[in-house]
CSV table of C-alpha atoms in Angstrom, one decimal:
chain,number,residue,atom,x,y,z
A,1,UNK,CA,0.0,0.0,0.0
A,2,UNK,CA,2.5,2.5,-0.8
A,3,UNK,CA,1.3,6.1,-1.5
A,4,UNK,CA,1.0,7.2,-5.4
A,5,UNK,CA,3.5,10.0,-4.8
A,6,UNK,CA,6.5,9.9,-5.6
A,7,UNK,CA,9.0,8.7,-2.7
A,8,UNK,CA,11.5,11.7,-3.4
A,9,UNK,CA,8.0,14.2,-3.6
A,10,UNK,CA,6.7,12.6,-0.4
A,11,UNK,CA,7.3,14.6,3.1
A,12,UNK,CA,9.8,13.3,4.9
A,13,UNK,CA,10.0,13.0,9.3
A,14,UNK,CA,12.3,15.7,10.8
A,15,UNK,CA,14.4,15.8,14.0
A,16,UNK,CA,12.5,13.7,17.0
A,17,UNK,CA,10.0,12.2,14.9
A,18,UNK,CA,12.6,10.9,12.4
A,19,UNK,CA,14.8,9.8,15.1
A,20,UNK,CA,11.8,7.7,16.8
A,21,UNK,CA,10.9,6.5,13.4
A,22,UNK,CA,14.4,5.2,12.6
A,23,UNK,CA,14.2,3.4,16.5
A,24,UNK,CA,11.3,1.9,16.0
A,25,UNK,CA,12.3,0.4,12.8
A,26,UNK,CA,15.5,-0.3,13.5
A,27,UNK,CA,14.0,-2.2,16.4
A,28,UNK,CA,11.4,-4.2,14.4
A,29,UNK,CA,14.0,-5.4,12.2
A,30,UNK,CA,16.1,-6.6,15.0
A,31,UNK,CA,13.0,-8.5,16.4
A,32,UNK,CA,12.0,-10.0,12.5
A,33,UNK,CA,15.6,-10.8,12.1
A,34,UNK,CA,15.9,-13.2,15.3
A,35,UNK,CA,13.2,-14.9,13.7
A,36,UNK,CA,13.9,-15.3,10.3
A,37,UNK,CA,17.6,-16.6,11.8
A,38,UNK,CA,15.9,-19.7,13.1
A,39,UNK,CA,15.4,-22.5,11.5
A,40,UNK,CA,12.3,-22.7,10.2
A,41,UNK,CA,10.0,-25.8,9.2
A,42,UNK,CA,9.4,-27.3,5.8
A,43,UNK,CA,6.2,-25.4,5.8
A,44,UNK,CA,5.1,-22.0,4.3
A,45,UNK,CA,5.3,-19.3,6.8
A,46,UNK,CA,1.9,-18.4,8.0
A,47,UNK,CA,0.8,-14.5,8.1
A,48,UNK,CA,-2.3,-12.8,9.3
A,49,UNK,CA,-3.1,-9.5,7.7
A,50,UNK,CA,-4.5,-6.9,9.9
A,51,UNK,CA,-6.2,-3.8,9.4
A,52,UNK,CA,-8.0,-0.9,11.2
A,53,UNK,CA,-10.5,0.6,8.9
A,54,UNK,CA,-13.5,3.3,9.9
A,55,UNK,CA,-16.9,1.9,10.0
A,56,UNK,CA,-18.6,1.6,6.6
A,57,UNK,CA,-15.1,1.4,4.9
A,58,UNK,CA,-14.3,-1.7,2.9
A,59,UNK,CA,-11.4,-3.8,3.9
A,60,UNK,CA,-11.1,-5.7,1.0
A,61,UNK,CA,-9.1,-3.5,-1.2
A,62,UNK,CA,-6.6,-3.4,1.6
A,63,UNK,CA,-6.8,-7.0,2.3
A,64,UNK,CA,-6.0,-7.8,-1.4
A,65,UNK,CA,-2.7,-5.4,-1.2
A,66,UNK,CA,-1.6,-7.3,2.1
A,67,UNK,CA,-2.4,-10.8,0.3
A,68,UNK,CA,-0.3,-9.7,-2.9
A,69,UNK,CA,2.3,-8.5,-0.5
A,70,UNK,CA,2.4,-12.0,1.4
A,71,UNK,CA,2.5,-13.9,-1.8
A,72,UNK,CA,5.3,-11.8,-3.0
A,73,UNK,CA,7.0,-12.9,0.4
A,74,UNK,CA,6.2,-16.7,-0.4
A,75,UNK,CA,3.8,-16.3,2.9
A,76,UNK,CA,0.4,-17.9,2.9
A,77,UNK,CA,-1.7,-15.5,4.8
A,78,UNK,CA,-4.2,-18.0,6.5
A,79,UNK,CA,-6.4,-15.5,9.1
A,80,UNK,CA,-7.7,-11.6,7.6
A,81,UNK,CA,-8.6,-9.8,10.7
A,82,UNK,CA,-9.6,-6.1,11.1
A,83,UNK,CA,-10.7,-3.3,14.0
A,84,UNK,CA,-13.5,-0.3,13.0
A,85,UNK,CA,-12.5,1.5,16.3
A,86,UNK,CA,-9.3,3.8,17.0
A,87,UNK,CA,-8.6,1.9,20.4
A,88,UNK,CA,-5.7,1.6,22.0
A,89,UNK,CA,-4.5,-2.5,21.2
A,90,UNK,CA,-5.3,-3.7,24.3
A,91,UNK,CA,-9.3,-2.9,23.7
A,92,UNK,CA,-9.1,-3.9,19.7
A,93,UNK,CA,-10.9,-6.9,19.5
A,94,UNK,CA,-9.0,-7.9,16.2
A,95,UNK,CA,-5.8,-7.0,17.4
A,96,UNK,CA,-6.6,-9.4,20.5
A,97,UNK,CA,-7.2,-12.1,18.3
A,98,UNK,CA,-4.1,-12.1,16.2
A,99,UNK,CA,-2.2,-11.7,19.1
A,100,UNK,CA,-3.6,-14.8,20.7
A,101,UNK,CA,-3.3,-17.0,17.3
A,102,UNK,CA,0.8,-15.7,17.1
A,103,UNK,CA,0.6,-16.6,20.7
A,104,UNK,CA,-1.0,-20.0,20.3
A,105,UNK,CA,1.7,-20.6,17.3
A,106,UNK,CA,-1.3,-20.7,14.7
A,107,UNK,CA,0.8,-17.9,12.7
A,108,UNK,CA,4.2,-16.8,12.1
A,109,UNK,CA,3.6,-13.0,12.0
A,110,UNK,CA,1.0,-10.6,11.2
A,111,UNK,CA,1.7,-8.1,8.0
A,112,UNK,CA,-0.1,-4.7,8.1
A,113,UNK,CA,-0.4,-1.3,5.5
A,114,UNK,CA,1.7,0.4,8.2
A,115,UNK,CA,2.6,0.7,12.0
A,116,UNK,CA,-0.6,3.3,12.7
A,117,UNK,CA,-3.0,-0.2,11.9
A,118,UNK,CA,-1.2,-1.4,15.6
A,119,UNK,CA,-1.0,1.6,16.7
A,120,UNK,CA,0.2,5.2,16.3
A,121,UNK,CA,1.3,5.5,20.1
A,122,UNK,CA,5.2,4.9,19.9
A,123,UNK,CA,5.0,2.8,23.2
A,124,UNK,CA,2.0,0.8,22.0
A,125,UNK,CA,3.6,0.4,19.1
A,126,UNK,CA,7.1,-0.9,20.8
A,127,UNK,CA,5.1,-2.7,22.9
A,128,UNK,CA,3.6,-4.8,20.6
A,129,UNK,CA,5.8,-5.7,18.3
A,130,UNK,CA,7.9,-6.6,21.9
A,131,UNK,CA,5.1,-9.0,22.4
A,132,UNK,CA,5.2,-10.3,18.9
A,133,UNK,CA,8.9,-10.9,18.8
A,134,UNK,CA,9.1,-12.8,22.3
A,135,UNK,CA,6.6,-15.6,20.4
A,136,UNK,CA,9.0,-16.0,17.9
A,137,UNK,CA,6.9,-14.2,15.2
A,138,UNK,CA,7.6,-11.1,12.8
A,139,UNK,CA,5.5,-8.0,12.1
A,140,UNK,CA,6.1,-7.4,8.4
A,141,UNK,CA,4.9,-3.3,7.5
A,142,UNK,CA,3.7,-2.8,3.7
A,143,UNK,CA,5.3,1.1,4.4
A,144,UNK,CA,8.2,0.9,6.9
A,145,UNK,CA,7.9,3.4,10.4
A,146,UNK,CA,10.8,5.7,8.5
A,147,UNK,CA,8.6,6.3,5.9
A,148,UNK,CA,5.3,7.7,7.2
């Protein structure tokens, strides 16, 4: 899902926003890599895509981006789960639910559009893709922190 403009024509973040940006990233990388480091099965990993959407709003088209994306990846995105609300994570009933399957080992990782579909609170944020990386999974972003 990346925007139609131009990268070099798109605004870029500046001084502490930029600098949390390239932390959080950095971070989520460190946590993907761990994972992708260990041996993995014979099988396809397993992805869930996730989106937060506003009521009335269509998933699908977003869905179908994440699905391309996870093919593209050689993933096989088994579970398509999405949020209407702007709550925090922890009250997300969606969010909840991937959460438990990576925590059950039903999935490998979760893809999203980009880190404000988890959340746009930088400790929520950390804190969640903390929680995903102690299970062993990955959080895959269609548009990386450092580029919002």
């Amino acid at each position: 899902m990346r925007p139609s403009t131009p990268r070099s024509a798109r605004p870029y973040l500046t001084g502490t926003a930029a600098l949390v940006a390239q932390h959080l990233t950095r971070r989520r990388t460190a946590l993907n890599h761990a994972v992708f480091l260990r041996p993995l099965s014979t099988r396809v990993p397993r992805v869930i895509g996730y989106v937060r959407t506003t009521p009335g709003t269509d998933p699908e088209p977003v869905f179908a981006r994440l699905r391309d994306y996870a093919r593209q990846q050689d993933w096989h995105m088994g579970h398509e789960l999405y949020d209407t609300t702007r709550d925090t994570p922890q009250e997300s009933i969606g969010w909840l639910r991937a959460r438990r399957l990576l925590h059950e080992g039903f999935a490998d990782g979760v893809v999203v559009p980009d880190r404000s579909h988890i959340s746009d609170d930088d400790r929520a944020y950390l804190d969640e893709i903390e929680f995903i990386g102690e299970r062993q999974c990955f959080t895959a972003l269609l548009v990386p922190e450092s580029e919002l």
